[in-house]
mmCIF file of C-alpha atoms and ligand atoms in Angstrom:
data_model
loop_
_atom_site.group_PDB
_atom_site.id
_atom_site.type_symbol
_atom_site.label_atom_id
_atom_site.label_comp_id
_atom_site.label_asym_id
_atom_site.label_seq_id
_atom_site.Cartn_x
_atom_site.Cartn_y
_atom_site.Cartn_z
ATOM 1 C CA MET G 1 93.289 87.591 89.251
ATOM 2 C CA GLU G 2 94.307 89.748 91.973
ATOM 3 C CA ARG G 3 92.847 88.547 95.470
ATOM 4 C CA ILE G 4 91.702 90.695 98.459
ATOM 5 C CA LEU G 5 91.099 89.550 101.985
ATOM 6 C CA VAL G 6 88.497 91.073 103.887
ATOM 7 C CA ILE G 7 89.132 90.448 107.937
ATOM 8 C CA ASN G 8 86.387 91.665 110.374
ATOM 9 C CA GLY G 9 87.350 91.499 113.951
ATOM 10 C CA PRO G 10 85.610 91.045 117.326
ATOM 11 C CA ASN G 11 81.855 91.406 117.730
ATOM 12 C CA LEU G 12 81.558 92.212 113.868
ATOM 13 C CA ASN G 13 79.516 88.615 113.836
ATOM 14 C CA ARG G 14 76.879 90.400 115.647
ATOM 15 C CA LEU G 15 75.929 92.769 112.850
ATOM 16 C CA GLY G 16 72.332 92.806 112.225
ATOM 17 C CA THR G 17 71.414 91.926 115.952
ATOM 18 C CA ARG G 18 71.912 95.070 117.898
ATOM 19 C CA GLU G 19 72.659 98.546 117.846
ATOM 20 C CA PRO G 20 71.085 99.415 114.219
ATOM 21 C CA SER G 21 71.461 102.994 114.700
ATOM 22 C CA ILE G 22 75.067 102.633 114.752
ATOM 23 C CA TYR G 23 75.914 99.728 112.599
ATOM 24 C CA GLY G 24 72.559 99.376 110.302
ATOM 25 C CA ASP G 25 70.513 96.504 110.367
ATOM 26 C CA ASP G 26 72.325 94.143 107.723
ATOM 27 C CA THR G 27 73.957 91.175 108.817
ATOM 28 C CA LEU G 28 77.687 90.145 108.373
ATOM 29 C CA ALA G 29 76.750 87.328 105.950
ATOM 30 C CA SER G 30 74.889 90.072 103.733
ATOM 31 C CA LEU G 31 77.679 92.209 104.102
ATOM 32 C CA GLU G 32 80.103 89.267 102.915
ATOM 33 C CA GLN G 33 77.801 88.501 100.207
ATOM 34 C CA ARG G 34 77.586 91.758 98.751
ATOM 35 C CA LEU G 35 81.540 92.221 98.875
ATOM 36 C CA ILE G 36 82.100 89.015 97.227
ATOM 37 C CA HIS G 37 79.758 90.020 94.302
ATOM 38 C CA PHE G 38 81.451 93.495 94.356
ATOM 39 C CA GLY G 39 84.810 91.563 93.723
ATOM 40 C CA GLU G 40 83.041 89.567 90.583
ATOM 41 C CA ILE G 41 82.047 93.074 89.082
ATOM 42 C CA LYS G 42 85.393 94.381 89.448
ATOM 43 C CA ASN G 43 87.092 91.224 88.604
ATOM 44 C CA VAL G 44 88.885 90.588 91.881
ATOM 45 C CA LYS G 45 88.702 87.667 93.977
ATOM 46 C CA VAL G 46 87.564 88.733 97.504
ATOM 47 C CA GLU G 47 87.437 86.340 100.374
ATOM 48 C CA CYS G 48 85.811 87.140 103.647
ATOM 49 C CA ARG G 49 86.781 85.852 107.489
ATOM 50 C CA GLN G 50 85.707 87.102 110.896
ATOM 51 C CA SER G 51 87.116 85.858 114.152
ATOM 52 C CA ASN G 52 87.002 87.253 117.618
ATOM 53 C CA HIS G 53 90.394 85.948 118.388
ATOM 54 C CA GLU G 54 93.166 88.567 118.318
ATOM 55 C CA GLY G 55 95.823 85.721 117.599
ATOM 56 C CA ILE G 56 93.743 84.236 114.534
ATOM 57 C CA LEU G 57 93.665 88.091 113.186
ATOM 58 C CA LEU G 58 97.509 88.185 113.897
ATOM 59 C CA ASP G 59 98.033 84.746 111.936
ATOM 60 C CA TRP G 60 95.607 85.723 109.038
ATOM 61 C CA ILE G 61 97.472 89.102 108.402
ATOM 62 C CA GLN G 62 100.805 87.451 108.487
ATOM 63 C CA GLU G 63 99.739 84.712 106.182
ATOM 64 C CA ALA G 64 98.007 86.927 103.573
ATOM 65 C CA GLU G 65 101.214 88.235 102.259
ATOM 66 C CA SER G 66 101.795 84.943 100.393
ATOM 67 C CA LYS G 67 98.224 84.627 99.138
ATOM 68 C CA PHE G 68 96.582 88.191 98.706
ATOM 69 C CA SER G 69 97.331 91.345 97.033
ATOM 70 C CA GLY G 70 95.798 93.448 99.865
ATOM 71 C CA ILE G 71 93.772 93.549 102.968
ATOM 72 C CA VAL G 72 90.511 95.062 104.016
ATOM 73 C CA LEU G 73 90.752 95.256 107.930
ATOM 74 C CA ASN G 74 87.768 96.092 110.275
ATOM 75 C CA ALA G 75 89.954 95.434 113.429
ATOM 76 C CA GLY G 76 86.570 96.294 115.925
ATOM 77 C CA ALA G 77 87.622 97.365 119.155
ATOM 78 C CA PHE G 78 91.429 96.059 118.779
ATOM 79 C CA THR G 79 91.716 98.940 116.534
ATOM 80 C CA HIS G 80 92.135 101.473 119.674
ATOM 81 C CA TYR G 81 94.623 99.249 121.746
ATOM 82 C CA SER G 82 96.186 96.240 119.876
ATOM 83 C CA TYR G 83 99.891 96.955 119.370
ATOM 84 C CA ALA G 84 100.138 93.176 118.135
ATOM 85 C CA ILE G 85 97.807 93.724 115.271
ATOM 86 C CA ARG G 86 99.646 97.158 114.397
ATOM 87 C CA ASP G 87 102.770 95.222 114.449
ATOM 88 C CA ALA G 88 101.555 92.359 112.068
ATOM 89 C CA ILE G 89 100.131 95.028 109.634
ATOM 90 C CA ALA G 90 103.729 96.648 109.750
ATOM 91 C CA SER G 91 105.362 93.348 109.083
ATOM 92 C CA VAL G 92 103.613 92.451 105.766
ATOM 93 C CA ASN G 93 104.573 94.112 102.404
ATOM 94 C CA ILE G 94 100.928 94.200 100.985
ATOM 95 C CA PRO G 95 98.696 97.044 101.673
ATOM 96 C CA VAL G 96 96.113 97.262 104.432
ATOM 97 C CA VAL G 97 93.184 99.374 104.213
ATOM 98 C CA GLU G 98 91.424 100.127 107.539
ATOM 99 C CA VAL G 99 87.465 100.370 107.774
ATOM 100 C CA HIS G 100 84.934 101.251 110.263
ATOM 101 C CA ILE G 101 81.471 101.266 109.627
ATOM 102 C CA SER G 102 80.550 103.773 112.109
ATOM 103 C CA ASN G 103 82.332 107.316 112.390
ATOM 104 C CA ILE G 104 84.786 106.400 115.166
ATOM 105 C CA HIS G 105 85.776 109.914 115.429
ATOM 106 C CA ALA G 106 82.174 111.400 116.212
ATOM 107 C CA ARG G 107 81.770 108.511 119.171
ATOM 108 C CA GLU G 108 83.340 107.829 122.747
ATOM 109 C CA GLU G 109 86.597 109.300 123.232
ATOM 110 C CA PHE G 110 88.488 106.004 123.356
ATOM 111 C CA ARG G 111 87.384 105.232 119.823
ATOM 112 C CA HIS G 112 88.945 108.253 118.358
ATOM 113 C CA HIS G 113 92.193 106.814 118.368
ATOM 114 C CA SER G 114 93.255 104.075 115.968
ATOM 115 C CA VAL G 115 96.862 102.414 117.054
ATOM 116 C CA ILE G 116 96.798 100.867 113.277
ATOM 117 C CA ALA G 117 96.256 104.145 111.655
ATOM 118 C CA PRO G 118 99.840 104.870 111.421
ATOM 119 C CA VAL G 119 100.661 101.635 109.531
ATOM 120 C CA VAL G 120 97.852 101.251 107.091
ATOM 121 C CA ALA G 121 97.734 102.648 103.484
ATOM 122 C CA GLY G 122 94.493 104.677 104.538
ATOM 123 C CA GLN G 123 91.202 104.658 106.753
ATOM 124 C CA ILE G 124 87.777 104.583 105.933
ATOM 125 C CA ALA G 125 84.907 105.496 108.715
ATOM 126 C CA GLY G 126 81.293 106.229 109.098
ATOM 127 C CA LEU G 127 80.343 105.426 105.474
ATOM 128 C CA GLY G 128 78.656 102.155 106.476
ATOM 129 C CA PHE G 129 78.936 98.928 104.544
ATOM 130 C CA LYS G 130 79.778 101.044 101.609
ATOM 131 C CA GLY G 131 83.196 101.672 103.372
ATOM 132 C CA TYR G 132 84.291 98.330 102.374
ATOM 133 C CA GLU G 133 83.493 98.668 98.635
ATOM 134 C CA LEU G 134 85.389 101.957 98.652
ATOM 135 C CA ALA G 135 88.534 100.095 100.504
ATOM 136 C CA VAL G 136 88.319 97.466 97.517
ATOM 137 C CA LEU G 137 88.543 100.140 94.936
ATOM 138 C CA ALA G 138 91.351 101.977 96.723
ATOM 139 C CA LEU G 139 93.189 98.572 96.782
ATOM 140 C CA LEU G 140 92.567 97.690 93.344
ATOM 141 C CA ASP G 141 93.607 101.417 92.203
ATOM 142 C CA SER G 142 96.721 100.838 94.197
ATOM 143 C CA PHE G 143 97.620 97.535 92.330
ATOM 144 C CA SER G 144 97.571 99.310 88.990
HETATM 145 O O1 CA2 L 201 82.435 101.290 113.490
HETATM 146 C C1 CA2 L 201 83.162 99.960 113.353
HETATM 147 O O2 CA2 L 201 83.218 99.262 112.284
HETATM 148 C C2 CA2 L 201 84.111 99.666 114.463
HETATM 149 O O3 CA2 L 201 85.215 98.862 114.073
HETATM 150 C C3 CA2 L 201 83.241 98.507 115.447
HETATM 151 C C4 CA2 L 201 83.608 97.866 116.529
HETATM 152 C C5 CA2 L 201 83.930 99.164 117.536
HETATM 153 O O4 CA2 L 201 84.690 98.420 118.759
HETATM 154 C C6 CA2 L 201 84.552 100.036 116.731
HETATM 155 O O5 CA2 L 201 85.117 101.281 117.752
HETATM 156 C C7 CA2 L 201 84.200 100.766 115.437
HETATM 157 C C8 CA2 L 201 82.383 97.082 117.258
HETATM 158 C C9 CA2 L 201 81.707 96.198 116.422
HETATM 159 C C10 CA2 L 201 80.811 95.585 117.392
HETATM 160 O O6 CA2 L 201 79.513 95.184 116.332
HETATM 161 C C11 CA2 L 201 78.191 95.301 116.820
HETATM 162 C C12 CA2 L 201 77.014 95.208 116.138
HETATM 163 C C13 CA2 L 201 75.986 94.653 116.234
HETATM 164 C C14 CA2 L 201 75.655 94.402 117.712
HETATM 165 C C15 CA2 L 201 76.814 94.720 118.527
HETATM 166 C C16 CA2 L 201 77.931 94.985 118.284
#
């Protein structure tokens, strides 16, 4: 069975606590349960992780290459300035799909630019939690 790693970055552990008008009112735990269930339906093993620490995200991206067929990544605010995460993505030979719950292009100017966009397979933004499921589907499509 194919394996997909879903990585959520800084502050996404705060989902469901504040800013519901931007991020909805569901928690990270419910997002992760939903994705694991979605994986069972689609016959793919989904593993979910979250960290607030850039170095941990780098380690997970690098290590994923030997254990997973693809990565769904919401790098949070690191999206906008972390060249280290960009380089880690570029260094692995598995596809990475970038996801944002909110429409980063319709928000503050600093959120419009993604430094990881040039090295990912594609970007999904503004579709809420559904974006993660669409990213899983896109990865599954790319495997076949
Ligand atoms: O829209 C997204 O998914 C973001 O990646 C979320 C990041 C933000 O820095 C990006 O620009 C866009 C931040 C996540 C913070 O999430 C919170 C959720 C609830 C309460 C506070 C923060």
